[in-house]
Amino acid sequence: MFSLYKKELRSYFFSPFAYVIAALFLLIFAIPFINGIANLSGTEYKFSFSNIFYNNFFYFIFLIPALTMRTFADERKSGTEVLLMTSPLNVFQIVAAKFLAVSTVFLMMIALTNFYPIITAMTGDVMISSLICGYTGFFLWGLVCISIGMLMSSFTESPIIAAILGEGAMIILLFIDNIKNSGLFQSLPKAAKIIGAFSTEERFENFSQGIMGLGDIIFFITATIMFLGFTIISIEKKRWSRG
Amino acid sequence: MIEIKNLTKYYGKNAAVRNITFSVLDNEILGFLGPNGAGKSTTMNIVTGYLPSTAGNVLIDGIDIAQEPSKAKRMIGYLPEIPPVYVDMKVKEYLLFCAGIKGIKRSERKAQVENAMDKLKVKDVENRLIRNLSKGYRQRVGFAQAILGDPKYLILDEPTVGLDPNQVIEVRNLIRSLKKDHTIILSSHILAEIQAVCERVVIISHGEVRAIDTIKNLEDSLGGALILLMKITGKKSDVTECIRNIDGVVNIIDASMEDEGVYTYKIEIKDDGVRKDIMTALVKNDFEIDEVSTEKPNLEEVFVKLTAQPPRKKGLKDLLDEYDDEAEASDEQNDGSKEDK
């Protein structure tokens, strides 16, 4: 399993792929950061990293399908899925190795953004506790998105379609709150409550405000596990119905 | 020993393989023959545990591949039809990766990979990206992957496709040399290849087993029959009818067009005496015989004979062809009767 993990990581870092995405990610981070500094005025020089995290996610979430689109679709397309499936590894191990590899890339990407708080800390004060909280939330929500992206990749043979499906899923994920708060669902409080249970945005908001709740952490982790479980089921299903 | 029992696989409503049963003995090379689309690859994919079967079992040394896949898969090296290579990896890197996922001990991986590269002669490209390799090299890298870790069973799906004639000979020799410590299932539709390396063959067609026997027995099964090759000028349907009516003609195996109105017929006859009868009959009917030769039946004839049998259900196309033939025949009769008047 470790071999597969290593191979996956290599495929990201031995191609321009991870670097391009990381660069784009840093750009996305840089703009609100510069904006935050540019907007400083008055006597109190303050801006919030938590806010940056919160705002960034709405752009960042659309980068994740680009990371995950190849995980299974590419294997199927190039015929290498046979190699993995006829090796002694089981589907759980394959999914886990791939998930860990993407998560590692993601972790490296967010580690790079430490660059901005460090610069700030050189000349000012950074609230470390709220920063850690923001990062934790960012990471956990990212894991959920990665598991969804992998599920989408397991549906198809084409990485492009996998990416588009992934983007679709991300949009739904983002708009759950809007749907919940819409007039229609406000008139149906019970339905709104049910939809609200799936809302990730609210939970992420807690993190970005510096509140690390056990419930929120468990929510993100179970959501990740659930989507990875669906991925395993989807791959097994494909084996049975291949024609 | 690999035992395949009553294996059945449906894709939706279509049966790809139906009730296949055979076993592969230790240290033999079993040829797996069949026309395209007969279910060869499907069977191999099931035997290696890639696809689940709809019904039936595959036992690898008594271990059911559906029940204990990881244990059974350790004993199998598989080269699928399309070599499963990652084009963005280098040859050596790829083989080390394969050694890793096959659960070969870290300390042995290097030696195993070197050994496989030597055997398949891909050592000279070990640091090249697989993307830049030719089809033949990719095929050999895929093959090298299959023999990593010395699996007891090797399952090779058309291993010589895409190789040049020299490489084909090398790979055949390799397969023969692997026989010492491995049991091999070799699928192919190239009969010469099967004839060159296998002792026993399984012939399948339309998802059903048509024969399981040694090549020699299969050839002998046609008895003292002879194959007559005749190049004849004349209307195909008339010639066929004329030949069919002669005593001692077993079957017309094939009629291939040489030129407008000239066909080479492959006729299976009981013994040498029938040849004379055929020629007399043809001359009598004013057909021109351009060439005659005879040959002993070989695996090819056995193969054609066994796989030409229609499946249980005829396809629509076959029925239409038959209908056309009948219509043509009745037209000719009508023409004939008009002339009589």
Coordinates of C-alpha atoms in Angstrom, one line a residue:
Chain A
M1 CA 0.0 0.0 0.0
F2 CA 2.9 2.3 0.8
S3 CA 4.3 1.7 -2.7
L4 CA 1.0 2.9 -4.3
Y5 CA 1.0 5.9 -2.0
K6 CA 4.5 6.7 -3.1
K7 CA 3.7 6.2 -6.7
E8 CA 0.7 8.5 -6.5
L9 CA 2.8 11.3 -4.8
R10 CA 5.4 10.9 -7.5
S11 CA 2.8 11.3 -10.2
Y12 CA 1.9 14.7 -8.7
F13 CA 5.3 16.0 -8.1
F14 CA 7.2 14.5 -11.1
S15 CA 4.8 16.4 -13.4
P16 CA 4.1 20.1 -13.5
F17 CA 0.6 19.3 -12.1
A18 CA 1.0 19.8 -8.4
Y19 CA 3.2 22.9 -8.9
V20 CA 0.7 24.6 -11.2
I21 CA -2.2 24.0 -8.8
A22 CA -0.1 25.1 -5.8
A23 CA 0.9 28.3 -7.6
L24 CA -2.7 29.0 -8.5
F25 CA -3.7 28.3 -4.9
L26 CA -1.1 30.7 -3.6
L27 CA -2.3 33.4 -6.0
I28 CA -5.8 32.9 -4.7
F29 CA -4.5 33.4 -1.2
A30 CA -2.3 36.3 -2.1
I31 CA -5.1 38.5 -3.5
P32 CA -7.2 38.8 -0.4
F33 CA -4.0 39.1 1.7
I34 CA -2.9 42.1 -0.4
N35 CA -6.4 43.4 -0.3
G36 CA -6.5 43.1 3.4
I37 CA -3.3 45.2 3.7
A38 CA -4.4 47.7 1.2
N39 CA -7.7 48.3 3.0
L40 CA -6.0 49.1 6.3
S41 CA -6.9 52.5 7.5
G42 CA -7.5 54.5 10.7
T43 CA -5.5 54.0 13.8
E44 CA -6.1 50.2 14.3
Y45 CA -4.1 48.2 11.8
K46 CA -6.0 44.9 11.8
F47 CA -7.0 42.3 9.4
S48 CA -8.1 38.8 9.9
F49 CA -6.5 35.6 8.5
S50 CA -9.7 33.8 9.5
N51 CA -11.6 35.9 7.1
I52 CA -9.1 35.2 4.4
F53 CA -9.6 31.5 5.0
Y54 CA -13.3 31.8 5.0
N55 CA -13.4 33.8 1.7
N56 CA -10.7 31.7 0.1
F57 CA -12.5 28.5 0.4
F58 CA -15.1 29.5 -2.1
Y59 CA -12.4 29.7 -4.7
F60 CA -10.2 27.0 -3.5
I61 CA -12.9 24.4 -3.5
F62 CA -12.9 24.5 -7.2
L63 CA -9.3 23.5 -7.4
I64 CA -9.8 20.2 -5.6
P65 CA -11.5 18.4 -8.5
A66 CA -8.4 19.1 -10.6
L67 CA -6.4 17.3 -8.0
T68 CA -8.7 14.3 -7.7
M69 CA -10.0 14.0 -11.3
R70 CA -7.2 11.5 -12.4
T71 CA -7.3 9.2 -9.3
F72 CA -9.5 6.5 -10.8
A73 CA -10.5 7.8 -14.2
D74 CA -7.0 7.8 -15.5
E75 CA -6.3 4.2 -14.3
R76 CA -9.4 3.0 -16.0
K77 CA -8.6 4.8 -19.2
S78 CA -5.0 3.6 -19.5
G79 CA -5.8 0.0 -18.5
T80 CA -3.7 0.1 -15.4
E81 CA -6.7 -0.5 -13.2
V82 CA -6.2 -4.2 -14.0
L83 CA -2.7 -4.1 -12.5
L84 CA -4.0 -2.7 -9.2
M85 CA -7.1 -5.0 -9.1
T86 CA -5.1 -8.1 -9.8
S87 CA -2.5 -7.3 -7.2
P88 CA -2.9 -8.6 -3.7
L89 CA -4.2 -5.1 -2.6
N90 CA -7.9 -4.9 -1.9
V91 CA -10.1 -2.0 -3.0
F92 CA -10.0 -0.5 0.5
Q93 CA -6.2 -0.3 0.4
I94 CA -6.2 1.2 -3.1
V95 CA -8.7 3.9 -2.1
A96 CA -6.9 4.6 1.1
A97 CA -3.5 4.9 -0.5
K98 CA -4.8 7.3 -3.2
F99 CA -6.7 9.4 -0.6
L100 CA -3.7 9.7 1.6
A101 CA -1.6 10.8 -1.4
V102 CA -4.0 13.5 -2.5
S103 CA -4.3 14.6 1.2
T104 CA -0.6 14.9 1.4
V105 CA -0.5 17.1 -1.7
F106 CA -3.3 19.2 -0.2
L107 CA -1.4 19.5 3.1
M108 CA 1.7 20.6 1.4
M109 CA -0.3 23.3 -0.5
I110 CA -1.8 24.7 2.6
A111 CA 1.5 24.5 4.4
L112 CA 2.9 26.8 1.7
T113 CA 0.4 29.5 2.7
N114 CA 2.1 29.8 6.0
F115 CA 4.2 32.1 4.1
Y116 CA 1.7 34.9 4.6
P117 CA 1.3 34.7 8.4
I118 CA 5.1 34.5 8.6
I119 CA 5.5 37.7 6.7
T120 CA 2.9 39.4 8.8
A121 CA 4.5 38.1 12.0
M122 CA 7.8 39.7 11.0
T123 CA 6.4 43.2 11.4
G124 CA 3.3 42.6 13.5
D125 CA 1.4 40.2 15.7
V126 CA -0.4 37.1 14.5
M127 CA -3.1 35.4 16.6
I128 CA -1.6 31.9 16.5
S129 CA -4.6 30.2 18.2
S130 CA -7.1 31.5 15.7
L131 CA -4.7 30.7 12.9
I132 CA -4.4 27.1 13.9
C133 CA -8.1 26.8 14.2
G134 CA -8.5 28.3 10.7
Y135 CA -6.0 25.9 9.2
T136 CA -7.6 22.9 10.9
G137 CA -11.0 23.8 9.5
F138 CA -9.5 24.4 6.1
F139 CA -7.8 21.0 6.1
L140 CA -10.8 19.1 7.3
W141 CA -13.2 20.6 4.8
G142 CA -10.6 20.0 2.1
L143 CA -10.6 16.3 3.1
V144 CA -14.3 16.1 2.6
C145 CA -13.9 17.7 -0.9
I146 CA -11.1 15.3 -1.8
S147 CA -13.2 12.3 -0.9
I148 CA -16.1 13.7 -3.0
G149 CA -13.7 14.4 -5.9
M150 CA -12.4 10.8 -5.7
L151 CA -15.9 9.4 -5.7
M152 CA -16.7 11.4 -8.9
S153 CA -13.5 10.1 -10.5
S154 CA -14.5 6.6 -9.8
F155 CA -17.7 7.1 -11.8
T156 CA -16.1 7.7 -15.2
E157 CA -13.3 6.9 -17.5
S158 CA -12.6 10.5 -18.5
P159 CA -10.7 12.8 -16.1
I160 CA -12.4 15.8 -17.7
I161 CA -15.8 14.5 -16.9
A162 CA -14.6 13.6 -13.4
A163 CA -13.5 17.2 -12.9
I164 CA -16.8 18.6 -14.2
L165 CA -18.8 16.2 -12.0
G166 CA -16.5 17.2 -9.1
E167 CA -17.1 20.9 -9.7
G168 CA -20.9 20.2 -9.8
A169 CA -20.7 18.5 -6.4
M170 CA -18.6 21.3 -5.0
I171 CA -21.2 23.9 -6.1
I172 CA -24.0 21.9 -4.5
L173 CA -21.8 21.7 -1.3
L174 CA -21.4 25.4 -1.3
F175 CA -25.0 26.2 -2.0
I176 CA -26.6 23.9 0.6
D177 CA -26.7 26.9 2.9
N178 CA -28.3 29.2 0.4
I179 CA -30.9 26.6 -0.4
K180 CA -31.6 26.2 3.3
N181 CA -32.0 29.9 3.7
S182 CA -34.2 30.3 0.7
G183 CA -37.8 31.5 1.1
L184 CA -39.2 28.1 0.1
F185 CA -37.3 26.2 2.8
Q186 CA -37.8 28.9 5.4
S187 CA -41.5 28.1 5.1
L188 CA -40.7 24.5 5.6
P189 CA -38.6 24.5 8.8
K190 CA -38.4 20.8 9.1
A191 CA -37.0 20.3 5.6
A192 CA -34.7 23.2 6.2
K193 CA -33.4 21.5 9.3
I194 CA -32.7 18.3 7.5
I195 CA -30.8 20.1 4.7
G196 CA -29.0 22.2 7.3
A197 CA -27.6 19.0 8.8
F198 CA -25.6 18.5 5.6
S199 CA -24.3 22.1 5.6
T200 CA -20.6 22.3 5.7
E201 CA -20.3 26.0 5.4
E202 CA -21.7 26.8 8.8
R203 CA -19.3 24.4 10.4
F204 CA -16.4 25.8 8.6
E205 CA -17.5 29.3 9.8
N206 CA -17.1 28.1 13.3
F207 CA -13.5 27.2 12.6
S208 CA -12.8 30.4 10.9
Q209 CA -14.1 32.3 13.9
G210 CA -11.7 30.5 16.1
I211 CA -14.1 27.9 17.6
M212 CA -12.9 24.3 17.4
G213 CA -15.9 22.1 18.2
L214 CA -15.7 18.4 18.6
G215 CA -19.0 18.0 16.8
D216 CA -17.7 19.9 13.8
I217 CA -14.5 17.8 13.6
I218 CA -16.5 14.6 13.9
F219 CA -18.8 15.8 11.2
F220 CA -16.0 16.4 8.7
I221 CA -14.3 13.2 9.5
T222 CA -17.4 11.1 9.2
A223 CA -18.3 12.8 5.9
T224 CA -14.9 12.0 4.5
I225 CA -15.2 8.4 5.6
M226 CA -18.6 8.1 4.1
F227 CA -17.6 9.4 0.7
L228 CA -14.5 7.1 0.7
G229 CA -16.9 4.3 1.5
F230 CA -19.1 5.3 -1.4
T231 CA -15.9 5.3 -3.6
I232 CA -15.1 1.7 -2.6
I233 CA -18.7 0.7 -3.4
S234 CA -18.6 2.5 -6.7
I235 CA -15.4 0.7 -7.8
E236 CA -16.7 -2.7 -6.7
K237 CA -19.9 -2.0 -8.6
K238 CA -18.0 -1.1 -11.7
R239 CA -16.2 -4.5 -11.5
W240 CA -19.5 -6.3 -11.4
S241 CA -21.2 -4.5 -14.2
R242 CA -18.3 -4.0 -16.6
G243 CA -19.3 -4.8 -20.1
Chain B
M1 CA -3.4 -26.5 -10.3
I2 CA -6.0 -24.0 -11.5
E3 CA -9.5 -25.4 -11.6
I4 CA -12.2 -23.6 -13.5
K5 CA -15.6 -24.9 -12.7
N6 CA -18.8 -24.0 -14.5
L7 CA -17.7 -20.5 -15.1
T8 CA -20.4 -18.2 -16.4
K9 CA -20.3 -14.5 -17.0
Y10 CA -23.1 -12.3 -18.2
Y11 CA -22.7 -8.7 -19.2
G12 CA -26.2 -7.5 -18.7
K13 CA -28.3 -10.0 -20.8
N14 CA -25.4 -11.1 -23.0
A15 CA -23.5 -14.2 -22.0
A16 CA -19.8 -13.7 -22.5
V17 CA -18.9 -17.2 -21.3
R18 CA -21.2 -20.0 -20.6
N19 CA -20.4 -22.9 -18.3
I20 CA -16.7 -23.2 -18.9
T21 CA -14.9 -26.0 -17.1
F22 CA -11.3 -27.0 -17.4
S23 CA -8.2 -27.3 -15.3
V24 CA -4.6 -26.4 -15.8
L25 CA -2.1 -28.9 -14.6
D26 CA 1.1 -27.9 -12.9
N27 CA 4.1 -27.1 -15.1
E28 CA 2.2 -27.2 -18.4
I29 CA 1.6 -24.5 -21.0
L30 CA -2.1 -24.5 -21.8
G31 CA -3.1 -22.8 -25.0
F32 CA -6.3 -20.9 -24.8
L33 CA -7.7 -20.5 -28.3
G34 CA -10.7 -18.9 -29.8
P35 CA -11.7 -16.4 -32.4
N36 CA -12.0 -12.7 -31.5
G37 CA -14.9 -12.1 -29.1
A38 CA -15.1 -15.7 -28.0
G39 CA -14.7 -14.9 -24.3
K40 CA -10.9 -15.5 -23.9
S41 CA -10.1 -12.2 -22.2
T42 CA -13.3 -12.4 -20.1
T43 CA -12.2 -15.8 -18.8
M44 CA -8.7 -14.6 -18.1
N45 CA -10.0 -11.5 -16.3
I46 CA -12.1 -13.8 -14.1
V47 CA -9.3 -16.2 -13.4
T48 CA -7.1 -13.4 -12.3
G49 CA -9.7 -11.9 -10.1
Y50 CA -10.2 -8.7 -12.0
L51 CA -13.8 -9.4 -12.8
P52 CA -16.2 -11.4 -10.6
S53 CA -18.0 -14.3 -12.3
T54 CA -21.8 -14.5 -12.5
A55 CA -21.6 -18.2 -11.5
G56 CA -19.0 -20.9 -11.0
N57 CA -15.7 -20.9 -9.2
V58 CA -12.0 -20.5 -10.0
L59 CA -9.7 -22.4 -7.6
I60 CA -6.0 -21.5 -7.6
D61 CA -4.3 -24.4 -5.7
G62 CA -7.6 -25.0 -4.0
I63 CA -8.1 -21.4 -3.0
D64 CA -11.2 -19.7 -4.3
I65 CA -10.3 -16.4 -5.9
A66 CA -13.6 -14.9 -5.0
Q67 CA -13.3 -16.0 -1.3
E68 CA -9.7 -15.2 -0.6
P69 CA -8.6 -12.9 -3.4
S70 CA -5.4 -11.5 -1.8
K71 CA -4.0 -15.0 -1.1
A72 CA -4.9 -16.3 -4.6
K73 CA -3.7 -13.2 -6.4
R74 CA -0.3 -13.6 -4.9
M75 CA 0.2 -16.7 -6.9
I76 CA -0.7 -15.2 -10.2
G77 CA 1.2 -13.0 -12.7
Y78 CA -1.0 -11.5 -15.3
L79 CA -0.3 -9.8 -18.6
P80 CA -3.5 -8.4 -19.9
E81 CA -4.3 -7.7 -23.5
I82 CA -3.3 -4.1 -23.1
P83 CA 0.0 -3.9 -21.1
P84 CA -1.0 -2.1 -17.8
V85 CA 1.9 0.4 -17.8
Y86 CA 2.0 3.9 -16.5
V87 CA 3.3 6.0 -19.3
D88 CA 4.6 8.7 -17.0
M89 CA 6.9 6.4 -15.2
K90 CA 10.3 5.1 -16.1
V91 CA 10.7 1.4 -16.8
K92 CA 12.7 0.5 -13.7
E93 CA 10.6 2.8 -11.5
Y94 CA 7.5 1.1 -12.8
L95 CA 8.8 -2.4 -12.1
L96 CA 9.9 -1.4 -8.6
F97 CA 6.4 0.0 -8.0
C98 CA 4.8 -3.3 -9.3
A99 CA 7.1 -5.3 -7.1
G100 CA 5.9 -3.1 -4.2
I101 CA 2.2 -3.6 -4.7
K102 CA 2.7 -7.3 -5.3
G103 CA 4.0 -7.5 -1.7
I104 CA 7.5 -8.6 -2.6
K105 CA 9.9 -8.0 0.3
R106 CA 11.8 -4.7 0.2
S107 CA 15.1 -6.5 0.3
E108 CA 14.3 -8.7 -2.7
R109 CA 12.7 -6.1 -4.9
K110 CA 15.8 -4.9 -6.6
A111 CA 17.0 -8.4 -7.5
Q112 CA 13.6 -9.4 -8.8
V113 CA 13.3 -6.3 -11.0
E114 CA 16.8 -6.8 -12.4
N115 CA 16.0 -10.5 -13.1
A116 CA 12.8 -9.6 -14.9
M117 CA 14.5 -6.9 -16.9
D118 CA 17.2 -9.3 -18.0
K119 CA 14.7 -12.0 -19.0
L120 CA 12.6 -9.7 -21.1
K121 CA 15.6 -7.7 -22.4
V122 CA 14.4 -4.3 -21.4
K123 CA 17.5 -3.5 -19.4
D124 CA 18.7 -1.1 -22.1
V125 CA 15.6 1.1 -21.7
E126 CA 15.4 1.0 -17.9
N127 CA 15.7 4.7 -17.5
R128 CA 13.4 5.7 -20.3
L129 CA 9.9 6.9 -19.9
I130 CA 7.4 4.3 -20.9
R131 CA 5.6 7.0 -22.9
N132 CA 8.5 7.0 -25.3
L133 CA 8.7 3.3 -25.8
S134 CA 7.4 1.4 -28.8
K135 CA 4.5 -1.0 -28.6
G136 CA 6.9 -4.0 -28.5
Y137 CA 8.9 -2.6 -25.6
R138 CA 5.7 -1.8 -23.7
Q139 CA 4.5 -5.3 -24.2
R140 CA 7.8 -6.6 -22.8
V141 CA 7.7 -4.3 -19.8
G142 CA 4.1 -5.5 -19.1
F143 CA 5.4 -9.1 -19.4
A144 CA 8.3 -8.3 -17.0
Q145 CA 5.7 -7.0 -14.5
A146 CA 3.9 -10.4 -14.7
I147 CA 6.9 -12.5 -13.8
L148 CA 8.0 -10.3 -10.9
G149 CA 8.0 -12.3 -7.7
D150 CA 8.1 -15.6 -9.5
P151 CA 4.4 -16.3 -9.3
K152 CA 3.5 -20.0 -9.7
Y153 CA 0.9 -19.2 -12.4
L154 CA 1.4 -17.0 -15.3
I155 CA -1.6 -15.9 -17.3
L156 CA -0.7 -14.3 -20.6
D157 CA -3.2 -12.7 -22.8
E158 CA -1.8 -12.5 -26.3
P159 CA 1.8 -11.8 -25.2
T160 CA 3.3 -11.5 -28.7
V161 CA 1.0 -8.9 -30.1
G162 CA 2.9 -5.9 -31.4
L163 CA 6.3 -7.6 -31.4
D164 CA 8.6 -7.9 -34.4
P165 CA 9.3 -11.5 -35.7
N166 CA 12.7 -11.7 -33.8
Q167 CA 11.1 -10.6 -30.6
V168 CA 8.2 -13.1 -31.1
I169 CA 10.8 -15.9 -31.3
E170 CA 12.5 -14.6 -28.2
V171 CA 9.3 -14.3 -26.2
R172 CA 8.3 -17.8 -27.3
N173 CA 11.6 -19.2 -26.1
L174 CA 11.1 -17.3 -22.9
I175 CA 7.7 -18.8 -22.4
R176 CA 9.1 -22.3 -23.0
S177 CA 11.9 -21.7 -20.5
L178 CA 9.5 -20.4 -17.9
K179 CA 7.7 -23.7 -18.1
K180 CA 10.2 -25.2 -15.8
D181 CA 9.0 -23.4 -12.7
H182 CA 5.7 -21.9 -13.8
T183 CA 2.3 -23.0 -15.0
I184 CA 1.2 -20.9 -17.9
I185 CA -2.1 -20.2 -19.6
L186 CA -1.4 -18.6 -22.9
S187 CA -4.2 -17.1 -24.9
S188 CA -3.8 -16.3 -28.6
H189 CA -5.6 -16.4 -31.9
I190 CA -2.3 -17.1 -33.6
L191 CA -2.3 -20.8 -34.2
A192 CA 1.3 -21.1 -35.1
E193 CA 2.2 -19.7 -31.7
I194 CA 0.1 -22.1 -29.8
Q195 CA 1.4 -24.9 -31.9
A196 CA 4.9 -23.9 -31.1
V197 CA 4.7 -23.7 -27.3
C198 CA 1.7 -25.5 -26.0
E199 CA 1.0 -29.1 -25.4
R200 CA -2.6 -28.9 -24.5
V201 CA -5.2 -26.5 -25.9
V202 CA -8.6 -25.4 -24.9
I203 CA -10.7 -24.1 -27.8
I204 CA -13.6 -21.9 -27.0
S205 CA -16.1 -20.2 -29.3
H206 CA -19.1 -18.1 -28.5
G207 CA -18.4 -18.5 -24.8
E208 CA -18.4 -22.2 -24.8
V209 CA -15.7 -24.8 -24.6
R210 CA -15.4 -26.7 -27.9
A211 CA -12.4 -28.9 -27.2
I212 CA -9.9 -29.7 -24.5
D213 CA -7.1 -31.9 -25.7
T214 CA -3.5 -32.2 -26.7
I215 CA -2.7 -30.7 -30.1
K216 CA -1.7 -34.1 -31.5
N217 CA -5.0 -35.7 -30.4
L218 CA -7.0 -32.9 -32.0
E219 CA -5.2 -33.3 -35.3
D220 CA -5.7 -37.0 -35.2
S221 CA -9.3 -36.6 -34.4
L222 CA -9.8 -35.7 -38.1
G223 CA -8.7 -39.3 -38.8
G224 CA -7.1 -40.1 -42.2
A225 CA -8.9 -37.2 -43.7
L226 CA -7.1 -35.0 -46.2
I227 CA -7.5 -31.4 -47.1
L228 CA -7.7 -30.7 -50.8
L229 CA -7.0 -27.2 -52.1
M230 CA -8.5 -26.5 -55.5
K231 CA -8.5 -23.4 -57.5
I232 CA -11.5 -23.5 -59.8
T233 CA -13.1 -21.1 -62.3
G234 CA -16.9 -21.2 -62.2
K235 CA -19.9 -19.9 -60.3
K236 CA -19.3 -20.5 -56.6
S237 CA -22.7 -21.9 -55.8
D238 CA -22.6 -24.3 -58.7
V239 CA -19.2 -25.5 -57.9
T240 CA -20.0 -26.0 -54.3
E241 CA -23.1 -28.0 -55.1
C242 CA -21.2 -30.1 -57.6
I243 CA -18.5 -31.0 -55.0
R244 CA -20.9 -31.6 -52.2
N245 CA -22.8 -34.2 -54.2
I246 CA -19.7 -36.4 -54.4
D247 CA -19.4 -39.3 -52.1
G248 CA -16.4 -39.0 -49.7
V249 CA -16.5 -35.2 -49.4
V250 CA -16.7 -34.5 -45.7
N251 CA -17.0 -30.7 -45.8
I252 CA -16.1 -27.6 -47.8
I253 CA -14.1 -25.7 -45.1
D254 CA -13.6 -22.5 -47.0
A255 CA -13.9 -20.8 -50.4
S256 CA -11.8 -17.8 -50.8
M257 CA -12.0 -15.5 -53.9
E258 CA -8.9 -15.2 -56.0
D259 CA -10.3 -13.3 -59.0
E260 CA -13.7 -12.6 -60.6
G261 CA -15.3 -16.1 -60.7
V262 CA -12.2 -17.9 -59.5
Y263 CA -12.2 -19.4 -56.0
T264 CA -9.8 -21.5 -54.0
Y265 CA -11.8 -24.2 -52.2
K266 CA -10.6 -26.0 -49.1
I267 CA -12.2 -29.4 -49.2
E268 CA -12.0 -32.0 -46.5
I269 CA -12.1 -35.5 -48.0
K270 CA -12.1 -38.9 -46.6
D271 CA -9.1 -40.3 -48.5
D272 CA -7.0 -39.7 -51.5
G273 CA -9.3 -41.6 -53.8
V274 CA -12.0 -39.0 -53.6
R275 CA -9.8 -36.5 -55.3
K276 CA -10.1 -38.2 -58.6
D277 CA -13.9 -38.3 -58.3
I278 CA -14.0 -34.6 -57.7
M279 CA -11.9 -33.8 -60.6
T280 CA -13.9 -36.0 -63.0
A281 CA -17.1 -34.4 -61.8
L282 CA -15.8 -30.9 -62.2
V283 CA -14.5 -31.5 -65.7
K284 CA -17.8 -33.1 -66.6
N285 CA -19.6 -30.0 -65.6
D286 CA -17.2 -27.8 -67.6
F287 CA -15.5 -26.1 -64.6
E288 CA -11.9 -25.2 -65.2
I289 CA -9.4 -26.5 -62.6
D290 CA -6.4 -24.3 -62.3
E291 CA -4.6 -25.7 -59.3
V292 CA -4.8 -28.8 -57.1
S293 CA -2.9 -29.6 -54.0
T294 CA -3.4 -31.7 -50.8
E295 CA -2.3 -31.2 -47.3
K296 CA -2.7 -33.1 -44.0
P297 CA -5.1 -31.4 -41.6
N298 CA -3.5 -29.4 -38.9
L299 CA -4.6 -27.4 -35.9
E300 CA -5.9 -24.7 -38.2
E301 CA -8.5 -27.0 -39.7
V302 CA -9.5 -28.3 -36.2
F303 CA -9.9 -24.7 -35.1
V304 CA -11.9 -23.7 -38.1
K305 CA -14.1 -26.8 -37.8
L306 CA -14.7 -26.3 -34.1
T307 CA -15.3 -22.6 -34.0
A308 CA -17.4 -22.5 -37.2
Q309 CA -20.2 -24.4 -35.5
P310 CA -22.9 -21.9 -34.8
P311 CA -23.8 -21.0 -31.2
R312 CA -27.0 -22.4 -29.8
K313 CA -28.9 -19.3 -31.0
K314 CA -28.2 -18.1 -34.5
G315 CA -27.5 -14.4 -35.0
L316 CA -29.9 -12.3 -37.1
K317 CA -27.1 -11.8 -39.6
D318 CA -26.6 -15.6 -40.2
L319 CA -30.3 -16.0 -40.7
L320 CA -30.3 -13.1 -43.3
D321 CA -27.3 -14.6 -45.1
E322 CA -29.1 -18.0 -45.3
Y323 CA -32.2 -16.3 -46.6
D324 CA -30.2 -14.5 -49.3
D325 CA -28.6 -17.8 -50.4
E326 CA -31.9 -19.5 -50.7
A327 CA -33.4 -16.6 -52.7
E328 CA -30.4 -16.7 -55.1
A329 CA -30.8 -20.4 -55.6
S330 CA -34.5 -20.2 -56.4
D331 CA -33.9 -17.3 -58.9
E332 CA -31.4 -19.5 -60.8
Q333 CA -33.9 -22.3 -61.0
N334 CA -36.5 -20.0 -62.4
D335 CA -34.0 -18.8 -65.0
G336 CA -33.3 -22.3 -66.0
S337 CA -36.9 -23.3 -66.4
K338 CA -37.6 -20.3 -68.7
E339 CA -34.8 -21.3 -71.0
D340 CA -36.2 -24.8 -71.2
K341 CA -39.4 -23.4 -72.6

